[in-house]
CSV table of C-alpha atoms in Angstrom, one decimal:
chain,number,residue,atom,x,y,z
X,1,MET,CA,-2.1,5.7,0.7
X,2,SER,CA,-1.1,9.0,-0.7
X,3,ASN,CA,2.0,10.4,0.9
X,4,GLU,CA,0.6,13.9,1.3
X,5,GLU,CA,-2.1,12.8,3.7
X,6,ALA,CA,0.2,10.4,5.6
X,7,GLN,CA,2.9,13.0,6.1
X,8,ASN,CA,0.5,15.0,8.2
X,9,GLU,CA,0.1,12.0,10.5
X,10,SER,CA,3.5,12.2,12.3
X,11,GLU,CA,2.7,11.5,15.9
X,12,GLY,CA,6.0,12.3,17.5
X,13,GLU,CA,9.7,11.7,16.9
X,14,ASN,CA,10.6,8.4,15.2
X,15,GLU,CA,13.9,6.8,16.0
X,16,GLY,CA,13.0,3.9,13.7
X,17,ALA,CA,12.8,6.0,10.6
X,18,VAL,CA,13.3,4.3,7.2
X,19,THR,CA,16.3,6.0,5.6
X,20,LEU,CA,16.6,3.5,2.7
X,21,SER,CA,14.7,3.6,-0.6
X,22,PRO,CA,11.8,1.2,-0.7
X,23,GLU,CA,13.8,-1.2,-2.8
X,24,GLU,CA,16.7,-1.2,-0.3
X,25,TYR,CA,14.3,-1.5,2.6
X,26,PHE,CA,12.5,-4.6,1.0
X,27,LEU,CA,15.9,-6.2,0.4
X,28,SER,CA,17.1,-5.5,4.0
X,29,VAL,CA,14.1,-7.1,5.6
X,30,GLY,CA,14.1,-10.0,3.1
X,31,VAL,CA,10.7,-9.6,1.5
X,32,VAL,CA,12.2,-9.3,-1.9
X,33,GLU,CA,15.2,-11.0,-3.5
X,34,GLU,CA,17.1,-11.2,-6.7
X,35,CYS,CA,15.0,-13.2,-9.2
X,36,ASP,CA,16.3,-16.6,-10.4
X,37,GLU,CA,15.2,-16.3,-14.0
X,38,LYS,CA,15.6,-12.6,-14.8
X,39,ASP,CA,17.6,-9.5,-13.8
X,40,ASP,CA,15.0,-8.0,-11.4
X,41,LEU,CA,13.7,-8.3,-7.9
X,42,CYS,CA,11.0,-10.8,-7.0
X,43,ILE,CA,8.9,-11.2,-3.9
X,44,GLU,CA,10.3,-13.7,-1.5
X,45,THR,CA,8.2,-16.9,-1.6
X,46,SER,CA,7.2,-17.3,2.1
X,47,PHE,CA,6.5,-13.5,2.4
X,48,GLU,CA,4.3,-13.8,-0.7
X,49,SER,CA,2.4,-16.8,0.7
X,50,GLU,CA,1.7,-15.0,4.0
X,51,TRP,CA,0.7,-11.8,2.1
X,52,VAL,CA,-1.7,-13.7,-0.2
X,53,GLU,CA,-3.2,-15.5,2.8
X,54,GLU,CA,-3.9,-12.1,4.6
X,55,MET,CA,-5.3,-10.6,1.4
X,56,THR,CA,-7.6,-13.6,1.0
X,57,ASP,CA,-8.8,-13.3,4.6
X,58,LEU,CA,-9.4,-9.5,4.2
X,59,ASN,CA,-11.2,-10.0,0.8
X,60,ASP,CA,-13.5,-12.7,2.4
X,61,GLY,CA,-14.4,-10.6,5.4
X,62,ASP,CA,-15.1,-7.0,6.2
X,63,LEU,CA,-12.2,-4.6,6.0
X,64,SER,CA,-12.8,-1.9,8.5
X,65,ALA,CA,-11.5,1.6,8.7
X,66,GLU,CA,-9.8,0.7,12.0
X,67,ASP,CA,-7.9,-2.0,10.0
X,68,ALA,CA,-6.7,0.6,7.6
X,69,ALA,CA,-5.7,3.0,10.4
X,70,ALA,CA,-3.9,0.2,12.3
X,71,ALA,CA,-2.0,-0.7,9.1
X,72,LEU,CA,-0.5,2.7,9.2
X,73,GLY,CA,0.2,2.7,12.9
X,74,LEU,CA,-2.4,5.5,13.7
X,75,ASP,CA,-3.7,6.0,17.2
X,76,LEU,CA,-7.1,4.3,17.4
X,77,GLU,CA,-8.0,5.7,20.8
X,78,ASN,CA,-10.4,8.7,20.9
X,79,HIS,CA,-10.9,8.9,17.1
X,80,GLU,CA,-13.6,7.8,14.7
X,81,PHE,CA,-12.3,6.3,11.5
X,82,THR,CA,-14.4,5.8,8.4
X,83,ILE,CA,-13.6,4.7,4.8
X,84,ARG,CA,-15.3,6.7,2.1
X,85,GLU,CA,-15.8,5.2,-1.3
X,86,ASP,CA,-15.2,7.7,-4.2
X,87,ASP,CA,-15.8,5.8,-7.4
X,88,GLN,CA,-13.0,3.2,-7.2
X,89,ALA,CA,-10.8,5.2,-4.8
X,90,ARG,CA,-11.0,4.7,-1.0
X,91,GLN,CA,-10.3,7.5,1.5
X,92,LEU,CA,-9.5,6.9,5.1
X,93,LYS,CA,-11.1,9.6,7.3
X,94,ARG,CA,-10.3,10.4,10.9
X,95,ASP,CA,-12.9,12.6,12.6
X,96,GLN,CA,-14.2,13.6,9.1
X,97,GLN,CA,-10.7,14.6,7.9
X,98,ILE,CA,-9.1,12.7,5.0
X,99,ILE,CA,-5.9,11.3,6.2
X,100,GLY,CA,-5.2,8.6,3.5
X,101,GLN,CA,-6.3,7.4,0.2
X,102,TRP,CA,-5.9,4.4,-2.1
X,103,PRO,CA,-6.7,4.1,-5.8
X,104,SER,CA,-9.0,1.1,-5.2
X,105,GLU,CA,-10.3,-1.5,-2.7
X,106,ALA,CA,-7.7,-3.9,-4.1
X,107,ALA,CA,-4.9,-1.5,-3.2
X,108,LEU,CA,-6.3,-0.9,0.3
X,109,ILE,CA,-6.5,-4.7,0.9
X,110,ALA,CA,-3.0,-5.2,-0.3
X,111,ASP,CA,-1.6,-2.5,2.0
X,112,VAL,CA,-3.5,-3.7,5.1
X,113,ALA,CA,-2.4,-7.3,4.5
X,114,ALA,CA,1.2,-6.3,3.8
X,115,SER,CA,1.4,-4.3,7.0
X,116,ARG,CA,0.1,-7.2,9.0
X,117,VAL,CA,2.8,-9.5,7.5
X,118,LEU,CA,5.6,-6.9,7.8
X,119,GLU,CA,4.9,-6.8,11.6
X,120,SER,CA,6.5,-10.2,11.8
X,121,TRP,CA,9.2,-9.6,9.2
X,122,ASP,CA,10.5,-6.3,10.6
X,123,THR,CA,10.9,-5.9,14.3
X,124,LYS,CA,10.9,-2.1,13.9
X,125,TRP,CA,7.7,-1.9,11.7
X,126,SER,CA,5.6,-0.5,14.6
X,127,GLU,CA,8.1,2.4,15.0
X,128,TYR,CA,7.8,3.8,11.5
X,129,GLU,CA,5.7,6.9,10.9
X,130,PRO,CA,2.4,6.6,9.0
X,131,ALA,CA,4.0,8.4,6.0
X,132,GLU,CA,6.9,6.0,5.8
X,133,LYS,CA,4.5,3.0,6.1
X,134,GLY,CA,2.3,4.5,3.3
X,135,GLU,CA,5.3,4.9,1.0
X,136,LEU,CA,6.6,1.4,1.6
X,137,LEU,CA,3.2,-0.3,1.3
X,138,ASN,CA,2.6,1.7,-1.9
X,139,GLY,CA,5.9,0.5,-3.4
X,140,LEU,CA,5.3,-3.1,-2.3
X,141,ARG,CA,2.2,-3.3,-4.4
X,142,LEU,CA,4.4,-3.2,-7.5
X,143,PHE,CA,5.4,-6.8,-6.7
X,144,LEU,CA,1.9,-8.2,-6.9
X,145,ASP,CA,1.2,-10.6,-9.8
X,146,THR,CA,-2.5,-11.1,-9.1
X,147,CYS,CA,-5.2,-8.8,-8.1
X,148,PRO,CA,-6.1,-8.9,-4.3
X,149,THR,CA,-9.8,-8.9,-5.0
X,150,SER,CA,-9.8,-11.5,-7.7
X,151,ASP,CA,-7.5,-14.1,-9.3
X,152,GLY,CA,-6.9,-11.8,-12.3
X,153,GLU,CA,-3.6,-10.7,-13.6
X,154,ILE,CA,-2.1,-7.2,-13.0
X,155,VAL,CA,-1.1,-5.4,-16.1
X,156,PHE,CA,1.1,-2.3,-16.5
X,157,SER,CA,0.4,0.5,-18.9
X,158,GLU,CA,1.2,4.1,-19.7
X,159,GLU,CA,-1.7,6.4,-19.6
X,160,THR,CA,-2.5,10.1,-19.8
X,161,VAL,CA,-4.4,11.4,-16.7
X,162,GLU,CA,-6.3,14.7,-17.2
X,163,SER,CA,-7.7,17.1,-14.7
X,164,CYS,CA,-9.4,20.4,-15.1
X,165,CYS,CA,-6.1,22.3,-15.6
X,166,SER,CA,-3.5,19.8,-16.8
X,167,SER,CA,-2.6,16.4,-18.0
X,168,HIS,CA,0.3,14.1,-17.3
X,169,GLU,CA,1.7,10.7,-18.2
X,170,VAL,CA,1.6,8.0,-15.6
X,171,ILE,CA,2.6,4.4,-15.4
X,172,ALA,CA,-0.3,2.4,-13.9
X,173,ALA,CA,-0.7,-1.2,-12.6
X,174,VAL,CA,-4.3,-2.3,-13.0
X,175,CYS,CA,-6.2,-5.5,-12.3
X,176,GLU,CA,-7.0,-6.8,-15.7
X,177,ASP,CA,-10.3,-8.4,-14.9
X,178,THR,CA,-11.8,-5.8,-12.5
X,179,ASP,CA,-10.0,-2.6,-13.8
X,180,GLU,CA,-9.0,-1.7,-10.2
X,181,ARG,CA,-5.9,0.4,-10.1
X,182,ILE,CA,-3.2,-1.0,-7.8
X,183,PHE,CA,-0.5,1.6,-8.4
X,184,GLU,CA,0.0,4.8,-10.3
X,185,HIS,CA,3.1,6.9,-10.6
X,186,GLN,CA,3.6,10.1,-12.6
X,187,MET,CA,6.3,9.7,-15.2
X,188,PRO,CA,9.2,12.2,-15.2
């Protein structure tokens, strides 16, 4: 989910605000740990198993707009949610207004699944604002080894992204076999 849309989704004061960086947060709730064989962080084995199981379930069934909204902690009452497909990107709309977006179906599945698992790993997960959840879920996707919509590997690359008025370098994580973008971040 893009942080710009999610930041507009604050629905009141939040005493459970995340004040840690995503890396610090993941370490504090135990979903990542120091890797055994390299100097890096790795996803904790039981969290990964639960996450993969949720992704498989979502990939096998119908992922609804309400699932995406619930993953971010949005109020489902008195609103109509839809998911709009824009090439590979997915946009979550509430009452016809875009309130979130993902670079692909695979990224959306990963985030909804991770949110469901984080509910049992972090007792304060339900208290976080949608923007905070969006940022954390986006960062967690970096720990994926396989694509949520296939068994293919995820590869990292540096790319130039161009628009009508500018271009910039990004680092991207992409499903090798489906070309679905999992993560993109502009390089400094």
